[in-house]
mmCIF file of C-alpha atoms in Angstrom:
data_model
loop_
_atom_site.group_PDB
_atom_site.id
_atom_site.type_symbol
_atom_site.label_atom_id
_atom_site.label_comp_id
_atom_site.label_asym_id
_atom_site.label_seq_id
_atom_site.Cartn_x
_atom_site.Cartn_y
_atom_site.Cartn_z
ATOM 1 C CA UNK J 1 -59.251 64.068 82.490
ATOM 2 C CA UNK J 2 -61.127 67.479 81.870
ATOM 3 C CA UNK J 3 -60.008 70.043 83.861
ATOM 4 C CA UNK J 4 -62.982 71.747 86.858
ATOM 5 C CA UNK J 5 -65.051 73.788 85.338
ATOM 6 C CA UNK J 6 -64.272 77.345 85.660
ATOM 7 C CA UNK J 7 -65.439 79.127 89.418
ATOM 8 C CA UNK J 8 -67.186 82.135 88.159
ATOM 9 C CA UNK J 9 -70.068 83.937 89.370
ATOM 10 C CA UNK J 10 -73.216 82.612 87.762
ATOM 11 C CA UNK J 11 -74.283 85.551 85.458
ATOM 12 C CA UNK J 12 -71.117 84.752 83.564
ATOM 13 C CA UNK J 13 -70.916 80.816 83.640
ATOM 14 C CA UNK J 14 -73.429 80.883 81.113
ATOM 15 C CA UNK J 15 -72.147 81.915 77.530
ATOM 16 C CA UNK J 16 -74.705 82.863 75.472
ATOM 17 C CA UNK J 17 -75.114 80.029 72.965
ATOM 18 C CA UNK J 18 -75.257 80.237 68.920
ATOM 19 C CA UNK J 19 -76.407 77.459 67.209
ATOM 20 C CA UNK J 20 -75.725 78.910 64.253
ATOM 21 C CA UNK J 21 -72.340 78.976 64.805
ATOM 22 C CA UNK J 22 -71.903 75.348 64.335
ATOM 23 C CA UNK J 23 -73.495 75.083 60.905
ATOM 24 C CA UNK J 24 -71.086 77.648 59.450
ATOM 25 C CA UNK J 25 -68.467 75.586 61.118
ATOM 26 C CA UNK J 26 -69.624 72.851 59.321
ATOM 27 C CA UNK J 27 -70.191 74.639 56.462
ATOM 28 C CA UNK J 28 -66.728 76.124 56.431
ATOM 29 C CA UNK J 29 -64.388 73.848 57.345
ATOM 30 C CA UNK J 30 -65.976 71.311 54.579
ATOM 31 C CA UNK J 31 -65.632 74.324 52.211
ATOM 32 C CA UNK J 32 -61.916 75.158 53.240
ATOM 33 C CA UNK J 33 -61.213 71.537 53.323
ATOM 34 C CA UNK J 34 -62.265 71.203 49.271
ATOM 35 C CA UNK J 35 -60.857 74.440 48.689
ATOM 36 C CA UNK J 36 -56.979 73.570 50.410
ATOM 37 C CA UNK J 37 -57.311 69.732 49.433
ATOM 38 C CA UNK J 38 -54.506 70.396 46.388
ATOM 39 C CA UNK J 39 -51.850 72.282 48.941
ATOM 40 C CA UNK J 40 -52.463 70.070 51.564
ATOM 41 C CA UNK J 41 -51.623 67.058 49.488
ATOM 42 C CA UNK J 42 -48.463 68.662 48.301
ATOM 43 C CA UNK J 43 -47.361 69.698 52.039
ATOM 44 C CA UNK J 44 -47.761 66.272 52.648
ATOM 45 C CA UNK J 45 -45.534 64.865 49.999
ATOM 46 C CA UNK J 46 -43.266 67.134 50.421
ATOM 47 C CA UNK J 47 -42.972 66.501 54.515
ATOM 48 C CA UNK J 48 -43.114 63.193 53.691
ATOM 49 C CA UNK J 49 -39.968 63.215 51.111
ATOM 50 C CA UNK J 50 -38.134 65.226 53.315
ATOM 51 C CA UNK J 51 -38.438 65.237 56.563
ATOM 52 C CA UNK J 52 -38.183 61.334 58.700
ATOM 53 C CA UNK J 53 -41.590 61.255 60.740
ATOM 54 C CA UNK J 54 -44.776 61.263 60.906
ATOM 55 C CA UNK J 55 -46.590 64.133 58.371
ATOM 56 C CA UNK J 56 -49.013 64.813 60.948
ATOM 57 C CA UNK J 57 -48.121 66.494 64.681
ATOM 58 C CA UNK J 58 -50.883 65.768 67.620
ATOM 59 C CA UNK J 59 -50.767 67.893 70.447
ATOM 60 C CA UNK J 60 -52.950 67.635 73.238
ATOM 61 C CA UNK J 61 -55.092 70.869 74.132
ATOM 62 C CA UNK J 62 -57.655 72.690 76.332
ATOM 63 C CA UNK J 63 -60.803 72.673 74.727
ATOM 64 C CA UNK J 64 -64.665 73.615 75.899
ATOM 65 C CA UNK J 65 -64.554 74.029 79.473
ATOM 66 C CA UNK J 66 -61.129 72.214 79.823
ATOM 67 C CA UNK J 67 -61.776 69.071 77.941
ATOM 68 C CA UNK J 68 -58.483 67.980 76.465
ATOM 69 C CA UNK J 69 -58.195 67.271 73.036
ATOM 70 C CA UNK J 70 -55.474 66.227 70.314
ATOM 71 C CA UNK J 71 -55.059 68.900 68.001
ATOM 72 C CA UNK J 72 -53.239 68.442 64.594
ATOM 73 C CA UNK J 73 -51.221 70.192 62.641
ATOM 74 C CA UNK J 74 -48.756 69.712 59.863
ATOM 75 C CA UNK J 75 -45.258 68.645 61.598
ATOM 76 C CA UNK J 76 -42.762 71.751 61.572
ATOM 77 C CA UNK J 77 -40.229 70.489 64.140
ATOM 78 C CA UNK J 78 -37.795 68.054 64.160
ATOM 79 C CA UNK J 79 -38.413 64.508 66.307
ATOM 80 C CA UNK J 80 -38.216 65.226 69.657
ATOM 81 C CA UNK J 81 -38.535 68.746 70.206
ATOM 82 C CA UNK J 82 -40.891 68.573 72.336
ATOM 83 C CA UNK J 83 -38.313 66.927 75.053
ATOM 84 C CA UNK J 84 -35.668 69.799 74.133
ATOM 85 C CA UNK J 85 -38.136 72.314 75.699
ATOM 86 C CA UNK J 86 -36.862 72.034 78.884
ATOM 87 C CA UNK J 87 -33.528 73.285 77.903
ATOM 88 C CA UNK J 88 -34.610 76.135 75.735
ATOM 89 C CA UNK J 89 -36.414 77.561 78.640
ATOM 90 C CA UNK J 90 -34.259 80.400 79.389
ATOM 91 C CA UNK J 91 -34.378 81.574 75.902
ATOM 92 C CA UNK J 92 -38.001 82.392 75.755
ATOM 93 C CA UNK J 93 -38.942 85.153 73.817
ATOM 94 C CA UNK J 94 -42.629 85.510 75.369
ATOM 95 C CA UNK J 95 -43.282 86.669 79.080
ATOM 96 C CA UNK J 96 -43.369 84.146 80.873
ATOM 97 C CA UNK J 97 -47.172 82.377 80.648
ATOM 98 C CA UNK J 98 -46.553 80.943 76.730
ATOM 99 C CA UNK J 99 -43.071 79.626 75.187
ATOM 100 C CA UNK J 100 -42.456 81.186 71.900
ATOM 101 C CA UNK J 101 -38.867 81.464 70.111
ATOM 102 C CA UNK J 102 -38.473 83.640 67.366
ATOM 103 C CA UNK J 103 -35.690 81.443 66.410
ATOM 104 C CA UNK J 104 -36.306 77.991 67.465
ATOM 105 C CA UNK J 105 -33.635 75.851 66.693
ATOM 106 C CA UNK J 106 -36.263 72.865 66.872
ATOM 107 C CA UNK J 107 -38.185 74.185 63.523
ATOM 108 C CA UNK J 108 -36.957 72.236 60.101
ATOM 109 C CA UNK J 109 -36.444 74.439 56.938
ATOM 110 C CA UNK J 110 -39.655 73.387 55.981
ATOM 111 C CA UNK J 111 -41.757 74.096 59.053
ATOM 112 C CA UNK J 112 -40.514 77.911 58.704
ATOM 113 C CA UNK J 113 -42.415 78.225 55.623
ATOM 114 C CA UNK J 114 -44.996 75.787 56.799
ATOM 115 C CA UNK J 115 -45.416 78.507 59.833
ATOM 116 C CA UNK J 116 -44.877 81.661 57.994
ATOM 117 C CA UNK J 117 -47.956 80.966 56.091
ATOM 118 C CA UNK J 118 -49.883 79.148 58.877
ATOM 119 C CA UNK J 119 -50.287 75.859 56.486
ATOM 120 C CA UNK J 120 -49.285 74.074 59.305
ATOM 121 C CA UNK J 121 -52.441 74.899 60.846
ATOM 122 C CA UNK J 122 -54.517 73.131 57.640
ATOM 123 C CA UNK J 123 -55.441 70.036 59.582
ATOM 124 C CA UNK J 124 -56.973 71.892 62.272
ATOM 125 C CA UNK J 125 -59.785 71.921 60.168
ATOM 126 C CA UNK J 126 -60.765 68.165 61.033
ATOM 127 C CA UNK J 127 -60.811 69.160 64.695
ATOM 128 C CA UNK J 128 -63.986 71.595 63.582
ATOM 129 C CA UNK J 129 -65.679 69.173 62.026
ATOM 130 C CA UNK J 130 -65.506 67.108 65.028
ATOM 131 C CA UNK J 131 -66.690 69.319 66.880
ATOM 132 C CA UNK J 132 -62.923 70.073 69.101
ATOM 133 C CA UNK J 133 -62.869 73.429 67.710
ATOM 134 C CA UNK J 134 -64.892 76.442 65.944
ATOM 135 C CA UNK J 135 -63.347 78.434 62.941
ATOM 136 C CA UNK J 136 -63.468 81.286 65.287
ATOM 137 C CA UNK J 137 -62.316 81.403 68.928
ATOM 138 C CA UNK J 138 -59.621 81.861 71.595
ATOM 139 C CA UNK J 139 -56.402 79.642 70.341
ATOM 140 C CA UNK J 140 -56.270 76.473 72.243
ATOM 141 C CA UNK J 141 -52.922 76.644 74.555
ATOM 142 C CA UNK J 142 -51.223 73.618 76.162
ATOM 143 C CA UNK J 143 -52.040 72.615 79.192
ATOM 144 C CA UNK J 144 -48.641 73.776 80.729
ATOM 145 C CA UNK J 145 -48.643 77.248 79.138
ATOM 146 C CA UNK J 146 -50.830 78.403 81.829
ATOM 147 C CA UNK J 147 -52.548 77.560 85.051
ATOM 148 C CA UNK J 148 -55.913 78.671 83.761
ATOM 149 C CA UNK J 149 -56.524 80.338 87.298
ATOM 150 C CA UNK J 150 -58.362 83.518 87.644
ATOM 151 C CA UNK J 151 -59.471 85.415 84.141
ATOM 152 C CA UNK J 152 -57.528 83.065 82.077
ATOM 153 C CA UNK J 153 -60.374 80.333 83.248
ATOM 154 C CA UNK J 154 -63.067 82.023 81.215
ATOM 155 C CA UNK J 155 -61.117 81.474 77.539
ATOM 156 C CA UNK J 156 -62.593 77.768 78.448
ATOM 157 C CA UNK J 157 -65.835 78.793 78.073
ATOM 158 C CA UNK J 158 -66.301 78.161 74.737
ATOM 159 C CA UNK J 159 -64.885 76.406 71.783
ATOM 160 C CA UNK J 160 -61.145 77.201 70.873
ATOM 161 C CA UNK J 161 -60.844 78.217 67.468
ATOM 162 C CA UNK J 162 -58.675 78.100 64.447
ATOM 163 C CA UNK J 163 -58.272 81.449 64.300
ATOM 164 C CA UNK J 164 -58.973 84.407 66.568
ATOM 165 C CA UNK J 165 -58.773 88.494 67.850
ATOM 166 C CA UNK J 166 -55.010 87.963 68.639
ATOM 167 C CA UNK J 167 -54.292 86.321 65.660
ATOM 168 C CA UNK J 168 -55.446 89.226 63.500
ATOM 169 C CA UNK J 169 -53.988 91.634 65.537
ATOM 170 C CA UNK J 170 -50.249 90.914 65.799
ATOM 171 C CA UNK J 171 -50.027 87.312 66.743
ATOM 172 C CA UNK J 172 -47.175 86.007 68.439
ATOM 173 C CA UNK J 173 -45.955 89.494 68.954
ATOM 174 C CA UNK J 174 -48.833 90.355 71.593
ATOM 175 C CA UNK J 175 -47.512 90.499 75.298
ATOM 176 C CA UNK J 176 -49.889 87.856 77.101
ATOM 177 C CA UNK J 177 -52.263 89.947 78.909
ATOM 178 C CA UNK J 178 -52.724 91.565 75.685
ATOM 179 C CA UNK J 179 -53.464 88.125 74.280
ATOM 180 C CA UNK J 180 -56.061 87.688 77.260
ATOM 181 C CA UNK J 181 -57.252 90.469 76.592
ATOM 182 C CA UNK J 182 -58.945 90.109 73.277
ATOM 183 C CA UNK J 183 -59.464 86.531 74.320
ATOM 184 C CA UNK J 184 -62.339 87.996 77.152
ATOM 185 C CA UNK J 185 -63.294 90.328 74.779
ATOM 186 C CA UNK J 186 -64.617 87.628 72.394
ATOM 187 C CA UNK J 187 -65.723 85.272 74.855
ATOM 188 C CA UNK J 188 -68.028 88.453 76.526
ATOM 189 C CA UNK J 189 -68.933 89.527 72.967
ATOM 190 C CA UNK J 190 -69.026 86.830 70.303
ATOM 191 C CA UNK J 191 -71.423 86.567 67.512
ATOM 192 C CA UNK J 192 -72.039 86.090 63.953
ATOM 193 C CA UNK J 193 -71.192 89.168 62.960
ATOM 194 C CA UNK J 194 -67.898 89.064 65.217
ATOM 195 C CA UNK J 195 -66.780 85.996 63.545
ATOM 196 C CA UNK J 196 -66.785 87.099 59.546
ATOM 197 C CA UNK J 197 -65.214 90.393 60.474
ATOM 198 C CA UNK J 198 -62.434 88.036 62.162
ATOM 199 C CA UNK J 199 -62.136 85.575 59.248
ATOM 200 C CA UNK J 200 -62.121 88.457 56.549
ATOM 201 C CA UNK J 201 -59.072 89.918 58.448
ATOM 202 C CA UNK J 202 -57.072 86.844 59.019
ATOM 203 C CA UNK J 203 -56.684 86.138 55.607
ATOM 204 C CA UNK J 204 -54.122 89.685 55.396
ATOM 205 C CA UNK J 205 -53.112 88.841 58.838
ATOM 206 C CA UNK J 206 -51.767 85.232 57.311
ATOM 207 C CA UNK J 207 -50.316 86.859 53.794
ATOM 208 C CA UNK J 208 -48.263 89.332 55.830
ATOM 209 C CA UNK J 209 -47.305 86.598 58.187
ATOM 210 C CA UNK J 210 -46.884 89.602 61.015
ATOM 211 C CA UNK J 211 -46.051 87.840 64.509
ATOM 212 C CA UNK J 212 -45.693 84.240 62.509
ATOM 213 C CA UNK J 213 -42.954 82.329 64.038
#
């Protein structure tokens, strides 16, 4: 069930549109696809020689305006981590509105490397074909990582994306109003132009693997 749309006043309920956007999503994503086809193969293989488990990890999201979605990615945990959470909860390393361990004890050998390179986030590109996300755009969160009350409502105005302001500009090390922060910034601002710059500097931003864990 999709969560209520957002209660904002009506001069900002309606994000200016870019039907562009959506071709170069297209046009991307089909381009990256080609162009990562050989490395995702081998991740595969190699997850799948190594590690018991599915290859492939679906999550489910917040997407556009709430609508939940399964997002994939390119398992880096062991089975079950997802029910250790609970118990890890006093260790978290964010403040409070994500969960993020520099050292998770749930991530196989693998998955580090997997992360410190975001390959794990590879698949995503399937989710912008279909449509569930945009190349560019405020990181989808799960649905318990925060209330989506107040400000944090208006990151559901449009498409999440596969990469982002805060991923270029520190990642996981960003407090999360920071991380809010440039999330409202793009949603108030977005635009071609906006995008590219984005994409050109997440490709340094994923070499250096700065805030990757």
């Amino acid at each position: 069930m999709a969560l209520s749309a957002p209660h904002l006043p009506s001069d900002r309920r309606s994000v200016r549109r870019l039907p562009a956007k959506r071709v170069v999503d297209i046009v991307g994503a089909t381009s990256l696809l080609m162009l990562f086809l050989p490395v995702m193969a081998a991740v595969f293989l190699l997850l799948k020689a190594t590690c018991p488990g599915p290859v492939l990890f679906r999550q489910v999201r917040a997407g556009l305006h709430g609508r939940p979605f399964r997002m994939l990615k390119f398992r880096t945990m062991h089975l079950g981590a997802h029910a250790e959470r609970a118990s890890l909860a006093g260790r978290n390393d964010s403040d409070g509105h994500l969960f993020k361990l520099r050292d998770d004890p749930r991530v196989t050998r693998i998955g580090r490397h997997l992360r410190r390179f975001s390959l794990d986030e590879l698949p995503q590109l399937v989710n912008v074909l279909r449509g569930e996300m945009s190349l560019v755009g405020p990181r989808p969160l799960l649905l318990e990582d925060s209330d989506y009350t107040g400000r944090a409502r208006d990151r559901l105005l449009v498409l999440p994306g596969l990469t982002g302001l805060w991923q270029v500009r520190g990642r996981s090390n960003l407090p999360w109003e920071e991380m809010l922060r440039l999330d409202l910034h793009y949603v108030e601002n977005r635009s071609l132009r906006l995008d590219a710059g984005i994409l050109l500097r997440t490709v340094p931003a994923v070499l250096t693997s700065r805030g990757a864990h």
